[in-house]
XYZ file of N, CA and C in Angstrom:
747
model
N 0.829 -1.198 0.000
C 0.000 0.000 0.000
C 0.861 1.244 0.000
N 0.413 2.287 -0.693
C 1.113 3.575 -0.713
C 0.235 4.613 -0.034
N 0.859 5.476 0.799
C 0.117 6.447 1.583
C 0.560 7.861 1.238
N -0.354 8.824 1.489
C -0.032 10.239 1.428
C -0.705 10.894 2.618
N -0.609 12.234 2.692
C -1.267 12.923 3.797
C -2.781 12.789 3.737
N -3.346 12.340 2.576
C -4.789 12.152 2.432
C -5.231 10.715 2.714
N -4.263 9.811 3.001
C -4.604 8.426 3.272
C -3.999 7.500 2.234
N -4.652 6.326 2.000
C -4.161 5.369 1.022
C -4.400 5.903 -0.387
N -3.346 5.903 -1.205
C -3.493 6.402 -2.576
C -3.348 5.296 -3.603
N -2.557 4.274 -3.346
C -2.375 3.154 -4.253
C -2.090 1.896 -3.441
N -2.454 0.759 -3.993
C -2.135 -0.477 -3.303
C -3.062 -1.603 -3.691
N -2.792 -2.786 -3.136
C -3.622 -3.947 -3.397
C -3.592 -4.859 -2.184
N -4.653 -5.644 -2.028
C -4.705 -6.614 -0.953
C -5.727 -7.671 -1.308
N -5.763 -8.744 -0.525
C -6.695 -9.840 -0.751
C -7.681 -9.919 0.405
N -8.847 -10.509 0.129
C -9.872 -10.637 1.148
C -10.769 -11.824 0.809
N -11.530 -12.280 1.796
C -12.528 -13.327 1.591
C -13.900 -12.682 1.511
N -14.638 -12.977 0.451
C -15.983 -12.432 0.298
C -16.838 -13.425 -0.469
N -18.099 -13.551 -0.098
C -19.047 -14.470 -0.724
C -18.498 -15.893 -0.795
N -17.718 -16.278 0.231
C -17.211 -17.631 0.295
C -16.037 -17.917 -0.607
N -15.443 -16.894 -1.214
C -14.302 -17.082 -2.101
C -13.249 -16.029 -1.867
N -12.120 -16.182 -2.554
C -11.025 -15.217 -2.446
C -11.206 -14.098 -3.454
N -10.806 -12.894 -3.057
C -10.886 -11.733 -3.939
C -9.621 -10.910 -3.798
N -9.229 -10.270 -4.870
C -8.078 -9.376 -4.870
C -8.545 -7.977 -5.242
N -8.184 -6.995 -4.445
C -8.605 -5.610 -4.637
C -7.397 -4.736 -4.890
N -7.509 -3.838 -5.871
C -6.429 -2.895 -6.187
C -7.006 -1.499 -6.308
N -6.243 -0.511 -5.830
C -6.627 0.892 -5.935
C -5.480 1.679 -6.540
N -5.813 2.633 -7.390
C -4.790 3.484 -8.001
C -5.389 4.828 -8.360
N -4.573 5.845 -8.365
C -5.003 7.183 -8.746
C -4.524 7.498 -10.158
N -5.360 8.190 -10.910
C -5.026 8.662 -12.253
C -5.627 10.043 -12.423
N -5.393 10.627 -13.595
C -5.898 11.979 -13.838
C -7.420 12.058 -13.753
N -8.104 10.951 -14.078
C -9.570 10.983 -14.070
C -10.158 10.534 -12.737
N -9.333 10.307 -11.721
C -9.864 9.990 -10.402
C -9.290 8.707 -9.831
N -9.916 8.232 -8.757
C -9.494 7.007 -8.083
C -10.100 5.792 -8.779
N -9.260 4.811 -9.103
C -9.714 3.577 -9.738
C -9.678 2.444 -8.717
N -10.783 1.690 -8.661
C -10.890 0.546 -7.767
C -11.218 -0.672 -8.615
N -10.399 -1.713 -8.508
C -10.604 -2.933 -9.282
C -10.538 -4.128 -8.354
N -11.473 -5.033 -8.510
C -11.493 -6.237 -7.695
C -11.975 -7.402 -8.547
N -11.491 -8.590 -8.211
C -11.903 -9.783 -8.940
C -11.781 -10.986 -8.018
N -12.603 -11.990 -8.270
C -12.549 -13.196 -7.459
C -13.631 -14.160 -7.872
N -13.962 -15.065 -6.973
C -15.055 -16.003 -7.185
C -15.948 -15.969 -5.962
N -17.206 -16.307 -6.164
C -18.148 -16.243 -5.051
C -19.221 -17.298 -5.148
N -19.766 -17.652 -4.004
C -20.877 -18.595 -3.914
C -22.170 -17.794 -3.928
N -22.924 -17.897 -5.014
C -24.119 -17.069 -5.170
C -25.205 -17.412 -4.161
N -25.164 -18.615 -3.592
C -26.160 -18.964 -2.583
C -26.058 -18.062 -1.363
N -24.871 -17.497 -1.116
C -24.696 -16.622 0.044
C -25.394 -15.281 -0.147
N -25.778 -14.954 -1.384
C -26.524 -13.717 -1.612
C -27.903 -13.770 -0.952
N -28.393 -14.973 -0.656
C -29.736 -15.118 -0.101
C -29.871 -14.401 1.237
N -28.783 -14.347 1.996
C -28.847 -13.728 3.316
C -28.337 -12.292 3.327
N -27.764 -11.837 2.209
C -27.207 -10.486 2.187
C -27.899 -9.566 1.195
N -28.640 -10.128 0.227
C -29.277 -9.315 -0.812
C -30.715 -9.787 -0.972
N -31.625 -9.358 -0.103
C -32.993 -9.883 -0.083
C -33.887 -9.290 -1.158
N -33.716 -9.754 -2.409
C -34.553 -9.286 -3.507
C -35.231 -10.488 -4.155
N -36.242 -10.222 -4.957
C -37.000 -11.294 -5.593
C -36.104 -12.198 -6.427
N -36.328 -13.507 -6.321
C -35.686 -14.549 -7.104
C -34.228 -14.821 -6.727
N -33.631 -14.087 -5.777
C -32.231 -14.334 -5.450
C -32.045 -15.737 -4.890
N -33.089 -16.304 -4.267
C -32.987 -17.647 -3.718
C -32.981 -18.716 -4.805
N -33.179 -18.321 -6.062
C -33.141 -19.269 -7.170
C -31.797 -19.263 -7.890
N -30.816 -18.524 -7.354
C -29.466 -18.502 -7.912
C -28.549 -19.268 -6.969
N -27.784 -20.212 -7.501
C -26.863 -20.995 -6.686
C -25.619 -21.318 -7.494
N -24.625 -21.899 -6.829
C -23.395 -22.260 -7.507
C -22.292 -21.234 -7.298
N -21.121 -21.544 -7.802
C -19.939 -20.695 -7.650
C -19.476 -20.231 -9.027
N -19.180 -18.944 -9.156
C -18.707 -18.404 -10.430
C -17.774 -17.226 -10.181
N -17.168 -16.764 -11.258
C -16.242 -15.631 -11.199
C -16.997 -14.312 -11.160
N -16.332 -13.259 -10.701
C -16.893 -11.909 -10.760
C -15.754 -10.899 -10.839
N -16.090 -9.725 -11.343
C -15.118 -8.637 -11.426
C -15.838 -7.320 -11.151
N -15.184 -6.434 -10.413
C -15.735 -5.130 -10.051
C -14.743 -4.049 -10.472
N -15.221 -3.057 -11.233
C -14.392 -1.931 -11.666
C -15.141 -0.642 -11.377
N -14.479 0.283 -10.725
C -15.125 1.542 -10.356
C -14.143 2.687 -10.498
N -14.683 3.876 -10.792
C -13.896 5.104 -10.853
C -14.588 6.160 -10.008
N -13.870 6.682 -9.028
C -14.394 7.723 -8.156
C -13.944 9.075 -8.666
N -14.913 9.911 -9.057
C -14.633 11.269 -9.488
C -15.294 12.231 -8.519
N -15.095 13.506 -8.781
C -15.674 14.499 -7.885
C -17.180 14.459 -7.843
N -17.830 14.033 -8.955
C -19.291 14.064 -9.012
C -19.924 12.715 -8.701
N -19.151 11.730 -8.280
C -19.746 10.461 -7.907
C -18.896 9.267 -8.278
N -19.463 8.082 -8.054
C -18.774 6.823 -8.303
C -19.483 6.060 -9.410
N -18.762 5.771 -10.492
C -19.291 4.931 -11.560
C -18.706 3.536 -11.416
N -19.553 2.499 -11.525
C -19.081 1.143 -11.269
C -19.710 0.132 -12.227
N -18.981 -0.974 -12.436
C -19.424 -2.062 -13.299
C -19.063 -3.381 -12.625
N -20.023 -4.304 -12.568
C -19.789 -5.665 -12.082
C -20.065 -6.622 -13.233
N -19.133 -7.543 -13.491
C -19.322 -8.518 -14.559
C -19.084 -9.930 -14.016
N -19.721 -10.900 -14.656
C -19.527 -12.306 -14.321
C -19.891 -13.147 -15.524
N -19.154 -14.229 -15.733
C -19.523 -15.165 -16.800
C -20.691 -16.046 -16.390
N -20.948 -16.157 -15.082
C -21.976 -17.036 -14.500
C -21.722 -18.499 -14.819
N -20.527 -18.832 -15.330
C -20.172 -20.236 -15.540
C -20.088 -20.919 -14.183
N -20.802 -21.994 -14.011
C -20.824 -22.691 -12.739
C -22.014 -22.330 -11.866
N -22.737 -21.289 -12.228
C -23.917 -20.875 -11.467
C -25.186 -21.412 -12.125
N -26.180 -21.691 -11.315
C -27.475 -22.166 -11.782
C -28.539 -21.127 -11.468
N -29.405 -20.835 -12.448
C -30.550 -19.954 -12.229
C -31.801 -20.794 -12.448
N -32.519 -21.060 -11.366
C -33.692 -21.933 -11.413
C -34.939 -21.113 -11.739
N -35.017 -20.663 -12.994
C -36.163 -19.909 -13.488
C -36.551 -20.451 -14.866
N -37.789 -20.256 -15.294
C -38.177 -20.677 -16.642
C -37.451 -19.859 -17.711
N -37.512 -20.332 -18.949
C -36.944 -19.599 -20.075
C -37.660 -18.242 -20.197
N -36.930 -17.181 -20.594
C -35.573 -17.227 -21.131
C -34.462 -16.961 -20.109
N -34.780 -16.872 -18.806
C -33.778 -16.462 -17.830
C -33.136 -17.606 -17.062
N -33.644 -18.831 -17.193
C -33.028 -19.950 -16.501
C -31.751 -20.401 -17.183
N -30.850 -21.029 -16.411
C -29.621 -21.564 -16.985
C -29.085 -22.695 -16.122
N -28.341 -23.605 -16.774
C -27.658 -24.688 -16.072
C -26.247 -24.247 -15.706
N -25.649 -24.957 -14.761
C -24.306 -24.591 -14.298
C -23.265 -24.710 -15.406
N -23.465 -25.642 -16.324
C -22.454 -25.887 -17.355
C -22.406 -24.801 -18.417
N -23.446 -23.992 -18.517
C -23.491 -22.956 -19.544
C -23.134 -21.601 -18.949
N -22.730 -20.691 -19.806
C -22.403 -19.326 -19.388
C -23.531 -18.380 -19.763
N -23.681 -17.332 -18.979
C -24.600 -16.245 -19.291
C -23.916 -14.952 -18.831
N -23.122 -14.332 -19.702
C -22.371 -13.143 -19.277
C -23.286 -12.062 -18.722
N -23.036 -11.673 -17.493
C -23.834 -10.658 -16.809
C -22.992 -9.399 -16.629
N -23.606 -8.264 -16.886
C -22.936 -6.971 -16.708
C -23.903 -6.039 -15.968
N -23.508 -5.594 -14.798
C -24.316 -4.683 -13.982
C -23.572 -3.354 -13.909
N -24.254 -2.285 -14.299
C -23.597 -0.981 -14.386
C -24.429 0.073 -13.677
N -23.767 0.921 -12.915
C -24.475 1.957 -12.198
C -23.577 3.133 -11.877
N -24.193 4.162 -11.327
C -23.457 5.358 -10.927
C -24.098 5.909 -9.661
N -23.279 6.192 -8.668
C -23.761 6.711 -7.386
C -23.256 8.132 -7.198
N -24.143 9.005 -6.737
C -23.787 10.391 -6.476
C -24.541 10.861 -5.246
N -23.815 11.469 -4.322
C -24.457 11.962 -3.101
C -25.450 13.085 -3.397
N -25.237 13.793 -4.500
C -26.089 14.944 -4.808
C -27.342 14.564 -5.588
N -27.357 13.352 -6.176
C -28.476 12.969 -7.032
C -29.664 12.490 -6.210
N -30.870 12.798 -6.692
C -32.087 12.329 -6.037
C -32.484 10.940 -6.530
N -31.956 10.530 -7.686
C -32.244 9.217 -8.255
C -30.985 8.672 -8.907
N -30.921 7.355 -9.060
C -29.872 6.767 -9.879
C -30.452 5.584 -10.643
N -29.687 5.086 -11.620
C -30.136 3.998 -12.481
C -29.098 2.891 -12.479
N -29.566 1.662 -12.345
C -28.713 0.478 -12.442
C -29.212 -0.352 -13.612
N -28.302 -0.706 -14.522
C -28.659 -1.494 -15.695
C -28.009 -2.869 -15.584
N -28.815 -3.911 -15.805
C -28.334 -5.292 -15.696
C -28.539 -5.979 -17.044
N -27.436 -6.357 -17.710
C -27.510 -7.093 -18.972
C -27.304 -8.569 -18.681
N -28.239 -9.418 -19.139
C -28.230 -10.850 -18.846
C -27.944 -11.635 -20.120
N -26.714 -11.537 -20.612
C -26.339 -12.250 -21.823
C -27.273 -11.921 -22.968
N -27.693 -12.947 -23.702
C -28.648 -12.762 -24.794
C -30.092 -12.838 -24.318
N -30.287 -13.132 -23.022
C -31.645 -13.350 -22.529
C -32.424 -12.058 -22.371
N -31.774 -10.994 -21.903
C -32.517 -9.764 -21.682
C -31.736 -8.728 -20.912
N -32.449 -7.711 -20.505
C -31.851 -6.594 -19.768
C -32.862 -6.082 -18.754
N -32.367 -5.673 -17.605
C -33.211 -5.120 -16.555
C -32.705 -3.720 -16.223
N -33.614 -2.745 -16.239
C -33.275 -1.364 -15.892
C -33.969 -1.023 -14.580
N -33.173 -0.632 -13.600
C -33.685 -0.357 -12.264
C -33.443 1.103 -11.925
N -34.481 1.795 -11.522
C -34.328 3.159 -11.029
C -34.550 3.175 -9.530
N -33.667 3.897 -8.831
C -33.746 3.957 -7.376
C -33.885 5.405 -6.920
N -34.704 5.601 -5.905
C -34.868 6.909 -5.282
C -33.945 6.988 -4.077
N -33.154 8.047 -4.040
C -32.198 8.223 -2.949
C -32.851 9.077 -1.864
N -33.003 8.494 -0.680
C -33.654 9.201 0.423
C -32.990 8.803 1.731
N -32.528 9.791 2.482
C -31.918 9.518 3.777
C -30.706 8.621 3.700
N -29.943 8.721 2.610
C -28.765 7.885 2.441
C -29.054 6.478 1.962
N -30.319 6.145 1.740
C -30.695 4.824 1.263
C -31.196 4.890 -0.174
N -30.930 3.819 -0.929
C -31.418 3.712 -2.307
C -32.638 2.800 -2.314
N -33.802 3.329 -2.691
C -35.062 2.595 -2.659
C -35.513 2.336 -4.093
N -35.609 1.065 -4.475
C -36.040 0.698 -5.823
C -37.532 0.953 -5.969
N -37.912 1.789 -6.927
C -39.336 2.059 -7.135
C -39.763 1.930 -8.595
N -38.809 1.690 -9.508
C -39.155 1.548 -10.924
C -38.248 0.505 -11.556
N -38.853 -0.492 -12.213
C -38.081 -1.557 -12.852
C -38.697 -1.865 -14.216
N -37.842 -1.957 -15.228
C -38.268 -2.358 -16.565
C -37.472 -3.597 -16.956
N -38.180 -4.694 -17.279
C -37.554 -5.933 -17.719
C -37.762 -6.066 -19.222
N -36.664 -6.224 -19.956
C -36.703 -6.393 -21.411
C -36.163 -7.774 -21.740
N -36.875 -8.524 -22.579
C -36.450 -9.877 -22.920
C -36.578 -10.094 -24.419
N -35.678 -10.924 -24.963
C -35.726 -11.259 -26.382
C -35.476 -10.054 -27.264
N -36.279 -9.904 -28.314
C -36.079 -8.811 -29.266
C -36.402 -7.440 -28.667
N -37.099 -7.394 -27.547
C -37.409 -6.108 -26.908
C -36.160 -5.412 -26.403
N -35.069 -6.172 -26.215
C -33.811 -5.567 -25.763
C -33.286 -4.576 -26.785
N -33.587 -4.821 -28.064
C -33.079 -3.958 -29.128
C -33.765 -2.599 -29.146
N -34.887 -2.475 -28.459
C -35.611 -1.212 -28.427
C -35.115 -0.351 -27.265
N -35.162 0.958 -27.469
C -34.786 1.862 -26.386
C -35.793 1.741 -25.258
N -35.293 1.759 -24.018
C -36.204 1.649 -22.897
C -35.563 2.112 -21.608
N -36.353 2.767 -20.773
C -35.904 3.206 -19.465
C -37.034 2.970 -18.471
N -36.672 2.798 -17.216
C -37.676 2.554 -16.178
C -38.263 3.891 -15.742
N -39.145 4.446 -16.578
C -39.648 5.795 -16.349
C -40.982 5.816 -15.612
N -41.634 4.636 -15.467
C -42.931 4.577 -14.793
C -42.803 3.801 -13.488
N -43.497 4.227 -12.442
C -43.423 3.517 -11.152
C -43.886 2.071 -11.283
N -43.273 1.190 -10.482
C -43.648 -0.207 -10.476
C -42.806 -1.041 -11.425
N -43.230 -2.294 -11.610
C -42.536 -3.249 -12.469
C -43.253 -3.370 -13.804
N -42.494 -3.235 -14.898
C -43.035 -3.351 -16.249
C -42.199 -4.360 -17.032
N -42.858 -5.111 -17.909
C -42.193 -6.147 -18.689
C -42.511 -5.964 -20.166
N -41.447 -5.966 -20.996
C -41.601 -5.964 -22.452
C -40.786 -7.122 -23.004
N -41.379 -7.972 -23.838
C -40.675 -9.147 -24.331
C -41.117 -9.490 -25.740
N -40.165 -9.938 -26.538
C -40.425 -10.497 -27.856
C -39.686 -11.820 -27.953
N -40.413 -12.936 -27.913
C -39.806 -14.250 -27.755
C -40.320 -15.234 -28.794
N -39.495 -16.236 -29.088
C -39.950 -17.334 -29.940
C -40.985 -18.172 -29.206
N -40.737 -18.408 -27.900
C -41.655 -19.240 -27.132
C -41.592 -18.858 -25.666
N -42.718 -18.955 -24.981
C -42.778 -18.724 -23.544
C -43.916 -19.555 -22.958
N -43.669 -20.077 -21.758
C -44.682 -20.846 -21.042
C -45.151 -20.014 -19.855
N -46.300 -19.401 -19.980
C -46.830 -18.542 -18.935
C -47.141 -19.351 -17.680
N -47.594 -20.602 -17.852
C -47.904 -21.446 -16.699
C -46.666 -21.652 -15.823
N -45.507 -21.859 -16.456
C -44.270 -22.049 -15.685
C -43.954 -20.816 -14.850
N -44.148 -19.636 -15.429
C -43.848 -18.405 -14.700
C -44.847 -18.161 -13.578
N -46.094 -18.535 -13.786
C -47.082 -18.364 -12.723
C -46.790 -19.272 -11.534
N -46.064 -20.366 -11.773
C -45.694 -21.271 -10.693
C -44.504 -20.773 -9.883
N -43.822 -19.749 -10.383
C -42.653 -19.222 -9.680
C -43.122 -18.315 -8.554
N -42.626 -18.563 -7.361
C -42.978 -17.752 -6.198
C -41.798 -16.850 -5.881
N -41.963 -15.548 -6.115
C -40.867 -14.593 -5.895
C -40.804 -14.108 -4.462
N -41.711 -14.533 -3.614
C -41.761 -13.984 -2.259
C -41.321 -14.982 -1.191
N -40.931 -16.204 -1.586
C -40.488 -17.181 -0.605
C -39.168 -16.739 0.004
N -39.075 -16.601 1.347
C -37.825 -16.175 1.949
C -36.775 -17.261 1.850
N -35.491 -16.906 1.684
C -34.434 -17.903 1.626
C -34.270 -18.586 2.971
N -33.628 -19.770 2.990
C -33.467 -20.497 4.245
C -32.772 -19.641 5.300
N -33.296 -19.665 6.506
C -32.669 -18.938 7.600
C -33.062 -17.490 7.683
N -33.879 -16.997 6.764
C -34.286 -15.594 6.791
C -35.801 -15.512 6.889
N -36.332 -14.909 7.962
C -37.789 -14.802 8.103
C -38.394 -14.001 6.964
N -39.656 -14.284 6.655
C -40.342 -13.573 5.576
C -40.396 -12.077 5.846
N -40.454 -11.664 7.113
C -40.536 -10.246 7.452
C -39.284 -9.496 7.082
N -38.142 -10.213 6.958
C -36.882 -9.569 6.615
C -36.672 -9.472 5.120
N -37.567 -10.059 4.344
C -37.414 -10.099 2.900
C -37.995 -8.835 2.282
N -37.250 -8.221 1.333
C -37.772 -7.041 0.651
C -39.059 -7.405 -0.086
N -40.111 -6.609 0.025
C -41.368 -6.949 -0.630
C -41.218 -6.937 -2.148
N -41.902 -7.876 -2.800
C -41.852 -7.932 -4.259
C -42.511 -6.686 -4.840
N -41.901 -6.129 -5.891
C -42.478 -4.951 -6.517
C -43.724 -5.354 -7.304
N -44.742 -4.542 -7.238
C -46.007 -4.869 -7.879
C -45.908 -4.692 -9.389
N -46.289 -5.741 -10.104
C -46.301 -5.699 -11.562
C -47.406 -4.772 -12.038
N -47.058 -3.851 -12.962
C -48.015 -2.859 -13.450
C -48.412 -3.065 -14.910
N -47.554 -3.663 -15.713
C -47.902 -3.807 -17.120
C -47.009 -4.794 -17.843
N -47.571 -5.419 -18.902
C -46.844 -6.392 -19.714
C -47.165 -6.130 -21.180
N -46.136 -6.119 -22.015
C -46.287 -6.111 -23.464
C -45.470 -7.283 -23.992
N -46.147 -8.298 -24.506
C -45.501 -9.554 -24.865
C -45.881 -9.964 -26.276
N -44.866 -10.303 -27.072
C -45.078 -10.893 -28.391
C -44.354 -12.230 -28.409
N -45.062 -13.287 -28.810
C -44.467 -14.625 -28.805
C -44.966 -15.430 -29.985
N -44.052 -16.104 -30.673
C -44.441 -16.976 -31.776
C -45.250 -18.163 -31.256
N -44.822 -18.704 -30.092
C -45.558 -19.796 -29.453
C -45.728 -19.439 -27.977
N -46.954 -19.398 -27.520
C -47.255 -19.074 -26.133
C -48.106 -20.174 -25.532
N -47.666 -20.667 -24.362
C -48.423 -21.686 -23.643
C -49.041 -21.053 -22.397
N -50.355 -21.218 -22.242
C -51.066 -20.693 -21.080
C -52.284 -21.566 -20.837
N -52.631 -21.759 -19.579
C -53.738 -22.631 -19.158
C -53.689 -23.963 -19.918
N -52.462 -24.468 -20.091
C -52.198 -25.759 -20.729
C -52.621 -25.808 -22.196
N -52.726 -24.647 -22.806
C -53.039 -24.576 -24.237
C -51.933 -23.800 -24.941
N -51.756 -24.113 -26.222
C -50.735 -23.434 -27.010
C -51.411 -22.470 -27.983
N -50.828 -21.265 -28.083
C -51.359 -20.226 -28.949
C -50.237 -19.757 -29.878
N -50.613 -19.439 -31.129
C -49.626 -19.068 -32.142
C -49.646 -17.566 -32.419
N -48.443 -17.033 -32.632
C -48.267 -15.629 -33.037
C -49.077 -14.687 -32.139
N -48.794 -14.751 -30.855
C -49.574 -14.002 -29.875
C -48.958 -12.649 -29.549
N -49.831 -11.671 -29.392
C -49.472 -10.363 -28.844
C -50.387 -10.100 -27.652
N -49.779 -9.869 -26.502
C -50.537 -9.675 -25.271
C -50.140 -8.337 -24.664
N -51.139 -7.527 -24.344
C -50.915 -6.270 -23.642
C -51.796 -6.281 -22.392
N -51.185 -6.083 -21.234
C -51.929 -6.130 -19.976
C -51.541 -4.940 -19.111
N -52.539 -4.320 -18.486
C -52.323 -3.169 -17.624
C -53.105 -3.350 -16.325
N -52.452 -3.009 -15.223
C -53.130 -3.025 -13.931
C -53.857 -1.697 -13.745
N -55.127 -1.755 -13.447
C -55.927 -0.557 -13.213
C -56.713 -0.732 -11.924
N -56.373 0.067 -10.930
C -57.029 0.020 -9.623
C -57.076 -1.399 -9.054
N -55.948 -2.094 -9.194
C -55.830 -3.429 -8.621
C -56.296 -4.558 -9.512
N -57.014 -4.239 -10.596
C -57.490 -5.264 -11.521
C -56.721 -5.174 -12.839
N -56.874 -6.203 -13.701
C -56.122 -6.257 -14.940
C -57.056 -6.137 -16.151
N -56.630 -5.300 -17.107
C -57.286 -5.192 -18.404
C -56.317 -5.763 -19.443
N -56.775 -6.758 -20.197
C -55.888 -7.527 -21.069
C -56.422 -7.500 -22.497
N -55.510 -7.262 -23.446
C -55.837 -7.320 -24.872
C -55.035 -8.449 -25.499
N -55.720 -9.330 -26.259
C -55.099 -10.499 -26.878
C -55.277 -10.435 -28.391
N -54.193 -10.692 -29.133
C -54.262 -10.768 -30.592
C -53.367 -11.899 -31.048
N -53.923 -12.834 -31.831
C -53.129 -13.939 -32.333
C -53.897 -14.745 -33.356
N -53.243 -15.792 -33.868
C -53.887 -16.627 -34.888
C -55.016 -17.461 -34.304
N -54.951 -17.746 -32.982
C -55.931 -18.645 -32.381
C -56.932 -17.951 -31.465
N -56.658 -16.706 -31.079
C -57.555 -16.010 -30.178
C -57.387 -14.509 -30.363
N -58.492 -13.770 -30.215
C -58.413 -12.318 -30.309
C -59.561 -11.740 -29.482
N -59.222 -10.685 -28.684
C -60.257 -10.078 -27.893
C -59.687 -9.395 -26.661
N -60.548 -9.056 -25.737
C -60.151 -8.393 -24.504
C -60.686 -9.185 -23.317
N -60.043 -8.985 -22.185
C -60.464 -9.686 -20.972
C -60.168 -8.819 -19.769
N -60.906 -9.053 -18.712
C -60.673 -8.392 -17.432
C -60.428 -9.460 -16.378
N -59.432 -9.202 -15.538
C -59.115 -10.125 -14.458
C -59.198 -9.351 -13.158
N -60.167 -9.718 -12.339
C -60.386 -9.011 -11.071
C -59.630 -9.722 -9.973
N -58.602 -9.043 -9.466
C -57.727 -9.665 -8.463
C -58.415 -9.723 -7.108
């Protein structure tokens, strides 16, 4: 480590985190302080440290890398992982086996002066998640999330509306499989009261060549659904069905 009158300015060290070894390096350059770290981690340990929806469905050990630059106006950071060796127990298109890779890139920027920030999560070829957080009292509170899957990733999109929104263009999707997924089950050893509440889904825009729902298959489907005062208004267009429906929750 190298020191100055302002503290540590350059150096590197090792540490144990997420059940694996990590190496951290810091250096100063003209554009600010650079922080780089890399290692491997057991994703199952995220269940007790990161209480968000579906985290209990990620397991296994994989590599990770963290790169950040601290400037006068805030900290910009990127986390990447090949996810090789990790399992995601979710239906297509987001599920994966341990033997396959799904390059993940999480990018964000933190600023003490900002009232909001944005975190973008790229999930290989499967999709992208855009998260907007409200900064209040030193805490970042997630209040807007946009999930993009399949061909919808190619379209411009930002989490500009409150709540959870989904846009997807897929060859095939099984809605029944997704309805069976419980995003609110607390991980082992963590009471349900300690789990962050699932964000309420507000809208879905889905296009699928093959869609399975209520144990039936539908071709060339376009589905648009909006939550209105707690109930759902749904528009369906496809080769096998067309019309509107209301679902009273």
